[in-house]
GROMACS .gro file of C-alpha atoms in nm:
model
  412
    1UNK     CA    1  -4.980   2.786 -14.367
    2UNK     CA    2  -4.607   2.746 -14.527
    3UNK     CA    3  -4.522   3.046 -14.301
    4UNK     CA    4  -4.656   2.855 -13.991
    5UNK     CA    5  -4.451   2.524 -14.097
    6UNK     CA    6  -4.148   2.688 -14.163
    7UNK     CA    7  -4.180   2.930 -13.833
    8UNK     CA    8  -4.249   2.606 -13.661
    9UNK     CA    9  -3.967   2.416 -13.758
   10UNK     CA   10  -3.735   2.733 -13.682
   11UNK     CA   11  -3.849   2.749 -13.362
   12UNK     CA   12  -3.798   2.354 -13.285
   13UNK     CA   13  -3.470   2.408 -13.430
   14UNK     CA   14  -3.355   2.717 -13.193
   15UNK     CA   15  -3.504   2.488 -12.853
   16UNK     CA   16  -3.339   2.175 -12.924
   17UNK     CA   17  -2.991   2.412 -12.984
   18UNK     CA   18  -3.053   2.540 -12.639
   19UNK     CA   19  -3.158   2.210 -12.515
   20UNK     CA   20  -2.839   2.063 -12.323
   21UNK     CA   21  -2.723   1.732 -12.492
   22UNK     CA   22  -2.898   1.397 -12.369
   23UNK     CA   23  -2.707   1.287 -12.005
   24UNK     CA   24  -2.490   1.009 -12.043
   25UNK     CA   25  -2.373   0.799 -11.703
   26UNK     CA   26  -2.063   0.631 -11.709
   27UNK     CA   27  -1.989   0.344 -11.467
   28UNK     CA   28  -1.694   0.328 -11.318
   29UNK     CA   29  -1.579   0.027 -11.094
   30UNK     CA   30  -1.292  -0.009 -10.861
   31UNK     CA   31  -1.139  -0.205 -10.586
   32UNK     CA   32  -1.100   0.049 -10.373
   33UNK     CA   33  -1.411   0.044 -10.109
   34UNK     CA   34  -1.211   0.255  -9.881
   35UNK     CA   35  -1.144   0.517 -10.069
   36UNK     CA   36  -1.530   0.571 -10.159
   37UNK     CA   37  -1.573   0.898 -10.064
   38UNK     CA   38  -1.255   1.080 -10.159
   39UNK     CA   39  -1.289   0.962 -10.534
   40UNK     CA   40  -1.669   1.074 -10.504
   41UNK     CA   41  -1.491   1.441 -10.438
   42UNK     CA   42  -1.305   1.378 -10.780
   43UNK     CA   43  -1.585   1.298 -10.956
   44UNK     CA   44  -1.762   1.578 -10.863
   45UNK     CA   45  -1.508   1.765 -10.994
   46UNK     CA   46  -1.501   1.607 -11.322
   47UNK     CA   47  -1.881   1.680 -11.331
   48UNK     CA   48  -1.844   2.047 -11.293
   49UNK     CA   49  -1.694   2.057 -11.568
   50UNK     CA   50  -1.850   1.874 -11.814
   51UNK     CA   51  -2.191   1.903 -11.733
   52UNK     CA   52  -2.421   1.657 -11.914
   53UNK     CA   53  -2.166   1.358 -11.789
   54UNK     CA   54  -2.216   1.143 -11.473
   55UNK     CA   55  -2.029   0.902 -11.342
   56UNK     CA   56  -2.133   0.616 -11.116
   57UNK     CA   57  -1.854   0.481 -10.877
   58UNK     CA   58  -1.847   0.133 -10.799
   59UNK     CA   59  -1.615  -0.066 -10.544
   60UNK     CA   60  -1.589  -0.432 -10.471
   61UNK     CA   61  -1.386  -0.617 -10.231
   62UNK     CA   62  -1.034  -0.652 -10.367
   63UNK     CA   63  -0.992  -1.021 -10.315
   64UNK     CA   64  -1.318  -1.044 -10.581
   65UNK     CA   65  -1.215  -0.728 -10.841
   66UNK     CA   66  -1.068  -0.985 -11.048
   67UNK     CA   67  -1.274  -1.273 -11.075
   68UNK     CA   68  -1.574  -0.967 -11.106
   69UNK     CA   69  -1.406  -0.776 -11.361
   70UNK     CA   70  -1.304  -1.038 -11.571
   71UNK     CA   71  -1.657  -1.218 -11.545
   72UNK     CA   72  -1.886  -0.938 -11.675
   73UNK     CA   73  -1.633  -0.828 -11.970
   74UNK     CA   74  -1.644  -1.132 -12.081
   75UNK     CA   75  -1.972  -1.137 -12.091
   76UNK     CA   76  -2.036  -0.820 -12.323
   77UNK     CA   77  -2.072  -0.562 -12.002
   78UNK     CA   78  -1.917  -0.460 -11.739
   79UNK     CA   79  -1.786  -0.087 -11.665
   80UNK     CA   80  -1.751   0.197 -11.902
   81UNK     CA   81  -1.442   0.298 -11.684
   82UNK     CA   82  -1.240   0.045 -11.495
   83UNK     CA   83  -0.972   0.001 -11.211
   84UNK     CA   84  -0.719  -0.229 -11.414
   85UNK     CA   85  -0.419  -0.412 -11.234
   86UNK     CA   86  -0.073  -0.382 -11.338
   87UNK     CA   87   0.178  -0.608 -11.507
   88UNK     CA   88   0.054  -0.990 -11.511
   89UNK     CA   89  -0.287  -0.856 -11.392
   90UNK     CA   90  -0.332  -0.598 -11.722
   91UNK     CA   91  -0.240  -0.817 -11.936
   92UNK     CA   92  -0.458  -1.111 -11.849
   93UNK     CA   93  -0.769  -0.865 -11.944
   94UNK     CA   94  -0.616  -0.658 -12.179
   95UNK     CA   95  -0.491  -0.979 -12.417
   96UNK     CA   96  -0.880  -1.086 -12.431
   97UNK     CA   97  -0.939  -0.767 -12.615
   98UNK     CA   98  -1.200  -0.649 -12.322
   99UNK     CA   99  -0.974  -0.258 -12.339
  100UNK     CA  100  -0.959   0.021 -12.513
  101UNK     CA  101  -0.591   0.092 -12.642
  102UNK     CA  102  -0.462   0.427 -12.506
  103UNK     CA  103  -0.234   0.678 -12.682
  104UNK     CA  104  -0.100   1.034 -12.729
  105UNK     CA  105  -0.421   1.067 -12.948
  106UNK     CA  106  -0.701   0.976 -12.713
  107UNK     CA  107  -0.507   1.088 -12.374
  108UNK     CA  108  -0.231   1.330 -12.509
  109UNK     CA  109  -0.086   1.338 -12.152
  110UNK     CA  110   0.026   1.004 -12.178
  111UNK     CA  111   0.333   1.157 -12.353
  112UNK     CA  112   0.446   1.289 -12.031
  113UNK     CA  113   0.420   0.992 -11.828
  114UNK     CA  114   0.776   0.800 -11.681
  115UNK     CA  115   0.815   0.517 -11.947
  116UNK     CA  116   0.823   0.233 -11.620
  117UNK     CA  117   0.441   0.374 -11.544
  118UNK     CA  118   0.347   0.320 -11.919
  119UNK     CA  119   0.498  -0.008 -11.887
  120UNK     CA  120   0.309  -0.162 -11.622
  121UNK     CA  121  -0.016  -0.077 -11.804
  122UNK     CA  122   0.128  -0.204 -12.129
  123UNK     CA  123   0.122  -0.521 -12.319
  124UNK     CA  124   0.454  -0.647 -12.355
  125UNK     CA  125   0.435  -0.802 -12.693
  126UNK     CA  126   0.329  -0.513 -12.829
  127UNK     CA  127   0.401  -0.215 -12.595
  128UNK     CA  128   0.032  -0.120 -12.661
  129UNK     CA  129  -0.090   0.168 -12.379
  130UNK     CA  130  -0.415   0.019 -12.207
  131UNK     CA  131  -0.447   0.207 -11.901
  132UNK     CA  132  -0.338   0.537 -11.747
  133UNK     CA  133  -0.097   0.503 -11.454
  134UNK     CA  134  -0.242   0.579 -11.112
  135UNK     CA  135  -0.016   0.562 -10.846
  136UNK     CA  136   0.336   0.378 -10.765
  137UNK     CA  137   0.393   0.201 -10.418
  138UNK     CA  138   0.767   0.187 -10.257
  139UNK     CA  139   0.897  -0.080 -10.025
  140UNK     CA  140   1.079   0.107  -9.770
  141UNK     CA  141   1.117   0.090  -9.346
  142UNK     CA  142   0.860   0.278  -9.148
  143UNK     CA  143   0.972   0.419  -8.784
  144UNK     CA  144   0.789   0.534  -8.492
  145UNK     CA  145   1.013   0.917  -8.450
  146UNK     CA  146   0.915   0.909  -8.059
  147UNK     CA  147   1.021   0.594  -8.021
  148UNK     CA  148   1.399   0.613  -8.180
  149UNK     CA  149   1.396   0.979  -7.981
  150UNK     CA  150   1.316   0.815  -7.676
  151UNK     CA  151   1.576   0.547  -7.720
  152UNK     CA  152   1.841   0.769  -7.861
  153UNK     CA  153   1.853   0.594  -8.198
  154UNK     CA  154   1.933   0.807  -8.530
  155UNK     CA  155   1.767   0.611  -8.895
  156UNK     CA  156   2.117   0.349  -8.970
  157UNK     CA  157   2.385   0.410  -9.198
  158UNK     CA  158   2.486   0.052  -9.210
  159UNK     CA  159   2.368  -0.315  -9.160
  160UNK     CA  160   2.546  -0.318  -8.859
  161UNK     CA  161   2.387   0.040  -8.714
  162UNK     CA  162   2.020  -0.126  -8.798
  163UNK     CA  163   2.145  -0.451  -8.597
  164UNK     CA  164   2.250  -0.208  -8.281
  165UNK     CA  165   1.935  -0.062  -8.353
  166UNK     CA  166   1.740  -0.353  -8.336
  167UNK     CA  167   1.898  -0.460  -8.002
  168UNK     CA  168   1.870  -0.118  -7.856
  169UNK     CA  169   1.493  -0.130  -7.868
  170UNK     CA  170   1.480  -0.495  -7.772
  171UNK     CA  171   1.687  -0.442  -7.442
  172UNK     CA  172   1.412  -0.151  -7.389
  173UNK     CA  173   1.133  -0.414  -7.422
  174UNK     CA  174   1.022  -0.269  -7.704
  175UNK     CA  175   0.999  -0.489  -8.045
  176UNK     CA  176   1.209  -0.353  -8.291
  177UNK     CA  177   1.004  -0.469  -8.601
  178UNK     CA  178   0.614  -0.570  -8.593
  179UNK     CA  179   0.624  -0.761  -8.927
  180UNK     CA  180   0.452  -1.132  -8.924
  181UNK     CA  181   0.452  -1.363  -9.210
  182UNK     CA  182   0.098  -1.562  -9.177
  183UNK     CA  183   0.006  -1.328  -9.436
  184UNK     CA  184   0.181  -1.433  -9.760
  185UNK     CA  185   0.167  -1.083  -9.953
  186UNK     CA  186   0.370  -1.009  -9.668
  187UNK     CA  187   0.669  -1.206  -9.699
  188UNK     CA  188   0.724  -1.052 -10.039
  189UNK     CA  189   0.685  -0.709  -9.881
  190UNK     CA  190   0.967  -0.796  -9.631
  191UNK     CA  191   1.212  -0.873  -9.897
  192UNK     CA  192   1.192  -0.584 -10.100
  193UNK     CA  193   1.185  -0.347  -9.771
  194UNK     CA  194   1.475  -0.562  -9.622
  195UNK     CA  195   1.703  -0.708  -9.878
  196UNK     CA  196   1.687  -0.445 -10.205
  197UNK     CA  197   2.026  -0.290 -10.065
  198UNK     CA  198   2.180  -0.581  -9.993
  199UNK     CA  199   2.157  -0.735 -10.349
  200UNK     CA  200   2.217  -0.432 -10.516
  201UNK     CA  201   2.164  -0.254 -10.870
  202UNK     CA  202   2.435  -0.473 -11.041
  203UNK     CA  203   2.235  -0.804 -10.971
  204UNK     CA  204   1.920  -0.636 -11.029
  205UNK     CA  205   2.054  -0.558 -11.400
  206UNK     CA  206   2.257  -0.892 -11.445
  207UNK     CA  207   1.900  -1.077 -11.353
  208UNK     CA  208   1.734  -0.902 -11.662
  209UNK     CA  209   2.029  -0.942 -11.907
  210UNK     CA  210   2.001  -1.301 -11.829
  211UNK     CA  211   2.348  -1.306 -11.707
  212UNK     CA  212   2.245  -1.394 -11.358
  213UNK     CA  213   1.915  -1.579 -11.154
  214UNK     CA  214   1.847  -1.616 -10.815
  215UNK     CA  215   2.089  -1.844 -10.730
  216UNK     CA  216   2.372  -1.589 -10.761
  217UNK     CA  217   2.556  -1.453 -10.451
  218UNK     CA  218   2.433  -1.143 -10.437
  219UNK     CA  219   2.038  -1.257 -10.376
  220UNK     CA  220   2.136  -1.526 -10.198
  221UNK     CA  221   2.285  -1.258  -9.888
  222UNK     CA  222   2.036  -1.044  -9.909
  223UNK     CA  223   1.827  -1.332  -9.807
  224UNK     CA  224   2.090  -1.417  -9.553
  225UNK     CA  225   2.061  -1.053  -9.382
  226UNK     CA  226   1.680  -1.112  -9.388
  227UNK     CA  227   1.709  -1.406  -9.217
  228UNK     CA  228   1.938  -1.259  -8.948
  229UNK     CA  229   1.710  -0.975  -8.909
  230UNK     CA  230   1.427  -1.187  -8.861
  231UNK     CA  231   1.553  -1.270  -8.508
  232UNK     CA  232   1.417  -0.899  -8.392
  233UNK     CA  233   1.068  -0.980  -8.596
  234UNK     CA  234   0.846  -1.041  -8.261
  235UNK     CA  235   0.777  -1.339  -8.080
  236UNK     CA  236   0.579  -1.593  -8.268
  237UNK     CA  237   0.581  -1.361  -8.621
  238UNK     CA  238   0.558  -1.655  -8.801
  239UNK     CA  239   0.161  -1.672  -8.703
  240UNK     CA  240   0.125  -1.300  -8.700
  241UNK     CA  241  -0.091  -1.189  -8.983
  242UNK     CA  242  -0.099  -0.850  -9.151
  243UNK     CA  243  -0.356  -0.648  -8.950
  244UNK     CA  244  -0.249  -0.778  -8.583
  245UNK     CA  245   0.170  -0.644  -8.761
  246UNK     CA  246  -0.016  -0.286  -8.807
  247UNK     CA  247  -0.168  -0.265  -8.467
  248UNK     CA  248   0.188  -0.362  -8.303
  249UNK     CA  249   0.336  -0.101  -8.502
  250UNK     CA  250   0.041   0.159  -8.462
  251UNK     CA  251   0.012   0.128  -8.085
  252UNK     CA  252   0.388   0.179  -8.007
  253UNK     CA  253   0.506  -0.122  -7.913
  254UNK     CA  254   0.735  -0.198  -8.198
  255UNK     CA  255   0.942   0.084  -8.318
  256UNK     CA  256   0.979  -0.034  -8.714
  257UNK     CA  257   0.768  -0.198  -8.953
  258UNK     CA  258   0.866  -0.296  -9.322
  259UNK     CA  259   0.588  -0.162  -9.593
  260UNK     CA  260   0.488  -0.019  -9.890
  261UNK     CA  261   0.461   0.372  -9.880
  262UNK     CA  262   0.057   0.265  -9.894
  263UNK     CA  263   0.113   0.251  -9.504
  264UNK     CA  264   0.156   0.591  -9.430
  265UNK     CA  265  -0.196   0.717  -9.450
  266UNK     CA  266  -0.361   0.398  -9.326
  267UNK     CA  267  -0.132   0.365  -8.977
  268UNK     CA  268  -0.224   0.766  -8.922
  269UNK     CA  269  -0.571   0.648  -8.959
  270UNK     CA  270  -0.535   0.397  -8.689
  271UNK     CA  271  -0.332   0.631  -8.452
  272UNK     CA  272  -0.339   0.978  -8.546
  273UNK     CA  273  -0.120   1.136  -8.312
  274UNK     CA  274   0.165   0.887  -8.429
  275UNK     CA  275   0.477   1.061  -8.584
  276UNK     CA  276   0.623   0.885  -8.879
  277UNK     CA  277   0.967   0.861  -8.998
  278UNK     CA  278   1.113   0.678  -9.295
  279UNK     CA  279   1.409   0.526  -9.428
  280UNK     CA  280   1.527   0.290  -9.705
  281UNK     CA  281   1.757  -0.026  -9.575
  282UNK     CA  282   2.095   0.047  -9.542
  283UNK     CA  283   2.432  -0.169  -9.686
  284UNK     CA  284   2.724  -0.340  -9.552
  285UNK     CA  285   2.843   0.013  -9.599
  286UNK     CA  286   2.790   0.351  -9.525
  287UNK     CA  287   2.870   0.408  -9.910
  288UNK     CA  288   2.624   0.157 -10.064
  289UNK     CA  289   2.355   0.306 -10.258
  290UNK     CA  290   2.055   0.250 -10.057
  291UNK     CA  291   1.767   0.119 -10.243
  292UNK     CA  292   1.374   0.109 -10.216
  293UNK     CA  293   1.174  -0.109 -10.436
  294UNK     CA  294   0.925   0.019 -10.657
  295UNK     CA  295   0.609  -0.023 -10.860
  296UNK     CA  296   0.311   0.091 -11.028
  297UNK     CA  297  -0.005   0.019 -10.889
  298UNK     CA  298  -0.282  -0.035 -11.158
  299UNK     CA  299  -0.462   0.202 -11.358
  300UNK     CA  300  -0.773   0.363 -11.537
  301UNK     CA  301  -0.879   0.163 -11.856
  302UNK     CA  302  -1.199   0.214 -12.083
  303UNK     CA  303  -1.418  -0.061 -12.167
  304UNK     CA  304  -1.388  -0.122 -12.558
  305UNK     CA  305  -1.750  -0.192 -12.581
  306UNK     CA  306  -1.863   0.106 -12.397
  307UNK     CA  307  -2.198   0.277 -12.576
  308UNK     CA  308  -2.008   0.610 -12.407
  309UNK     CA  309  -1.697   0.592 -12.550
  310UNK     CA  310  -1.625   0.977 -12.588
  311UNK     CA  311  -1.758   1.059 -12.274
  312UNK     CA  312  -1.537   0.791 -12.082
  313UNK     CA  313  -1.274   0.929 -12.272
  314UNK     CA  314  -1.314   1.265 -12.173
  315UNK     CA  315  -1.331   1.083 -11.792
  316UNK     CA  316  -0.983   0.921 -11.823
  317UNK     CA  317  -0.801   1.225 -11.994
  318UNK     CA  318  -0.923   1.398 -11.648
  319UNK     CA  319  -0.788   1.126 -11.490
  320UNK     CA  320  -0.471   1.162 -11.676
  321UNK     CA  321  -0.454   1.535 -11.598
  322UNK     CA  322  -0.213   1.710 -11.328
  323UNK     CA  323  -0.553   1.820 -11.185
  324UNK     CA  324  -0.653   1.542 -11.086
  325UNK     CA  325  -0.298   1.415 -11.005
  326UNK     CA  326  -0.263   1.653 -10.752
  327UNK     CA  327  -0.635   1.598 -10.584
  328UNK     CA  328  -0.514   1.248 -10.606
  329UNK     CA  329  -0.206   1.318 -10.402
  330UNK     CA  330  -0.364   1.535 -10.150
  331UNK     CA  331  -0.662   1.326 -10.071
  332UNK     CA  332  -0.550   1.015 -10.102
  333UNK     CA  333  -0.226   1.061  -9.957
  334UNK     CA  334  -0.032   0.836 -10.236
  335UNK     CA  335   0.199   0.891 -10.490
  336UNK     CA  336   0.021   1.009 -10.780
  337UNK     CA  337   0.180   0.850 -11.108
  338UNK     CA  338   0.106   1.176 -11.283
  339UNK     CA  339   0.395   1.387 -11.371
  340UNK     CA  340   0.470   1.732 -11.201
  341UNK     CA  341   0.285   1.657 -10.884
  342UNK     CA  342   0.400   1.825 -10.581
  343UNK     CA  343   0.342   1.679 -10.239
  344UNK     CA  344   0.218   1.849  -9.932
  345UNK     CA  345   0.277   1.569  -9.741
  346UNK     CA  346   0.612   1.586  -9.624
  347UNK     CA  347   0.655   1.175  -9.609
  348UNK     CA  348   0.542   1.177  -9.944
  349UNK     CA  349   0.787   1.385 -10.031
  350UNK     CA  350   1.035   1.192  -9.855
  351UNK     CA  351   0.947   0.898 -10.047
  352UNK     CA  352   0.918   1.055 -10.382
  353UNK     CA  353   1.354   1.116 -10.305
  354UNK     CA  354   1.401   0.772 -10.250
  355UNK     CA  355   1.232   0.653 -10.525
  356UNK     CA  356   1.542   0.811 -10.724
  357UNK     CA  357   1.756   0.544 -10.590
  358UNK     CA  358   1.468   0.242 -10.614
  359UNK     CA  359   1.495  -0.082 -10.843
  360UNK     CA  360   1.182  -0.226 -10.933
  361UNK     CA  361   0.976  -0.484 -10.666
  362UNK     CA  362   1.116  -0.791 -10.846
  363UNK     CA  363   0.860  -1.056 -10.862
  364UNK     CA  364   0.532  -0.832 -10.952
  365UNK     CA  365   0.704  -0.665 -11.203
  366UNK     CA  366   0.873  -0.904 -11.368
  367UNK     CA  367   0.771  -1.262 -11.271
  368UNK     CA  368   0.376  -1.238 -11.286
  369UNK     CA  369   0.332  -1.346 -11.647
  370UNK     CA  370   0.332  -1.740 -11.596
  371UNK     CA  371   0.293  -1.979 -11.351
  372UNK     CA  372   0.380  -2.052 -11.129
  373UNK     CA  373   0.373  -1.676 -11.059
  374UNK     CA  374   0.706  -1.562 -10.893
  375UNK     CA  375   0.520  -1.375 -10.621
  376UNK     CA  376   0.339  -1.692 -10.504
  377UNK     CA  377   0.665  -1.873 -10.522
  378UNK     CA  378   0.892  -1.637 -10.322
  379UNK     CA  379   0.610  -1.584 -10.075
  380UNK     CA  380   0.632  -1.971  -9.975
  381UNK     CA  381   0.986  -1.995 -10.037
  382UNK     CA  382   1.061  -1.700  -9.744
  383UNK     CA  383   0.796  -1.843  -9.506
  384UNK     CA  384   0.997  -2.180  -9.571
  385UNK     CA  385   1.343  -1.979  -9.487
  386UNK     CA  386   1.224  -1.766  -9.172
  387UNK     CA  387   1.062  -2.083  -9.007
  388UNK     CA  388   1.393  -2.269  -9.068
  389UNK     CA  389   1.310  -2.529  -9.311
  390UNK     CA  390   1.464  -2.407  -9.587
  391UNK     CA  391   1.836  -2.184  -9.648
  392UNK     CA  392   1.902  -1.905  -9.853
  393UNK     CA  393   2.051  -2.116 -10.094
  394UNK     CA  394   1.762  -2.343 -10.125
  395UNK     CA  395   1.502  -2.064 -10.187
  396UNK     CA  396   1.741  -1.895 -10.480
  397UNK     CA  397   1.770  -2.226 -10.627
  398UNK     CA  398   1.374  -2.323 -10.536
  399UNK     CA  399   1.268  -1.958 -10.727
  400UNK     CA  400   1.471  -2.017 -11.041
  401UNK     CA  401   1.382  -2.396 -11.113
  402UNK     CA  402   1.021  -2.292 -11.058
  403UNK     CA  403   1.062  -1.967 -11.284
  404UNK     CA  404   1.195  -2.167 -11.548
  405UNK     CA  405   0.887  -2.362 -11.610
  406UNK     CA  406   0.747  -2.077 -11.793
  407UNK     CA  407   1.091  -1.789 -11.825
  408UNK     CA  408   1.301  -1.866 -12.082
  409UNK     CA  409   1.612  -1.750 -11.950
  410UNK     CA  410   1.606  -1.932 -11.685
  411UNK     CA  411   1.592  -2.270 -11.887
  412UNK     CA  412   1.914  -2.487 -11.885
   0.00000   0.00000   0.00000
């Protein structure tokens, strides 16, 4: 009988070796709804891999992620694995203690990351890691190539070359830019497309040394030579909102439109056969260093309650990998914030070169961490300024008194 026991337990002991490990399904939420499918593709890639792990994609309408997010961690749930926001945004859910802190330990390939993408999905008080880097976003001017071909005009080399540009197209009855402003997000957009060059690297760095704020010269004309550009904007742009911009553009019938480098894939979506050029504003002079504005677009954070902490671990450092970078950049279309991706789409490409010459896109960057937020204030101030009810002048000087409510430099 103690031979039968102790054959029994052996054999008990060999199956559950052989048995695979209990499944474990991590959640994983998003804003993202349209790109559903493509991450499914990732995650089925993950899953190959590391077979006894599943993960369950959820998206929710952007406007919502927030309020959604934020509601169920503080309720004790929520995801395992999360879509966080950048800057302001991170560190509204990060300082409630909702997120695991990341490091070299737990995601070694966070030691290769740029230190501006660890940054934006770090708590400034403490530089504490809380989310790995997805993707950055550039500010930059998209063209229609058939369109400048057609009308004999080469991407400007000067403030002046866009102007003749701009008229060029006009006199062809074509609009030369589709942008509106009824869309707020959009009148931020607009400045750091239009006005980056103009104000320069020197002001950039004098406004965080404190030695300068946006009532110095320098903002104040690039806000002057966004105003003049304005005139080519088309008729009415004041009520044009952000979709009816994209169709103008998409369709033909305006040959630029000022956006983030998150426009390439979605105007080939709405016109496939339309060829894409890009170009950052120029200066007063051929010789000024153009500029693009930049930043980093959210991240992938890890619930610190999660009952599946290694596994969602495991998910993020996939995340974090090259791998995935590069499936991220080839399906997605979008600058992957992972280092040593290559880019098989030429624009891509294109933009990943002018991100060498890029200062940061001011306001979300910097001026999200109080309120008023800087973003909501410069996206009233410039809708006040291209209706013609407020000047350049006004808006620097509106933008710093607000700021100052909350940024100590800016304090008198």
């Amino acid at each position: 009988m103690k031979k039968l026991v102790l054959s029994t337990i052996a054999a008990l002991g060999a199956l559950a070796t052989a048995l695979p490990a209990a499944a474990q399904e991590l959640t994983f939420w998003s804003w993202r709804q349209e790109d559903k499918a493509q991450y499914e593709k990732f995650i089925d890639a993950f899953e190959a891999k590391n077979p006894g792990i599943t993960v369950k994609f959820e998206a929710f309408e952007a406007t919502n992620y927030n309020t959604i997010l934020s509601t169920a961690l503080a309720g004790g749930s929520g995801p395992d694995v999360m879509f966080a926001r950048a800057y302001g945004g991170l560190e509204t859910v990060a300082s409630g203690g909702y997120l695991l802190p990341l490091d070299k330990d737990n995601v070694p390939a966070l030691a290769n990351f740029a230190p501006a993408a660890l940054a934006a999905e770090s708590m400034r008080s403490d530089k504490t890691t809380y989310a790995v880097p997805f993707a950055s976003q550039t500010m930059l001017v998209i063209y229609n190539k058939d369109v400048f071909e057609k009308n004999g005009i080469s991407e400007p080399q000067t403030w002046d070359e866009l102007v003749q540009a701009s008229e060029k197209l006009k006199a062809a009855g074509v609009m030369p830019f589709a942008n509106g402003t009824a869309t707020a997000w959009q009148n931020e957009v607009v400045v750091g497309g239009i006005a980056s060059t103009i104000m320069g690297r020197a002001f950039y760095d004098d406004l965080m040394s404190g030695k300068a704020d946006f009532t110095d010269k320098r903002y104040v004309e690039a806000l002057t030579k966004l105003k003049e550009i304005s005139k080519y904007f088309p008729d009415g742009f004041i009520g044009l909102d952000y979709a009816s911009a994209q169709q103008l553009f998409s369709s033909g019938m305006a040959g630029m439109f000022v956006g983030g480098s998150y426009e390439l894939s979605n105007l080939k979506k709405q016109n496939p056969d339309i060829k894409l050029g890009i170009f950052a504003t120029p200066g007063l002079k051929a010789e000024d260093e153009k500029l693009v504005a930049q930043y980093f677009d959210g991240g992938y954070a890890v619930n610190a309650k999660t009952a599946n902490k290694e596994a969602a671990l495991k998910f993020v450092n996939f995340l974090a990998s090259q791998e995935f970078g590069q499936m991220f950049a080839d399906g997605l279309n979008n600058i992957s914030a992972v280092p040593g991706v290559t880019f098989k789409n030429e624009l891509l490409g294109e933009v990943a070169e002018l991100n060498k010459h890029s200062i940061p896109y001011i306001m979300l960057v910097h001026f999200r961490y109080g309120e008023p937020s800087g973003s909501v204030l410069l996206q009233s101030e410039i809708q006040k300024l291209l209706s013609d009810k407020a000047t350049p002048e006004e808006v620097g000087k509106n933008l710093t008194t607000g700021l100052a409510n909350w940024y100590a430099p800016f304090k008198k």
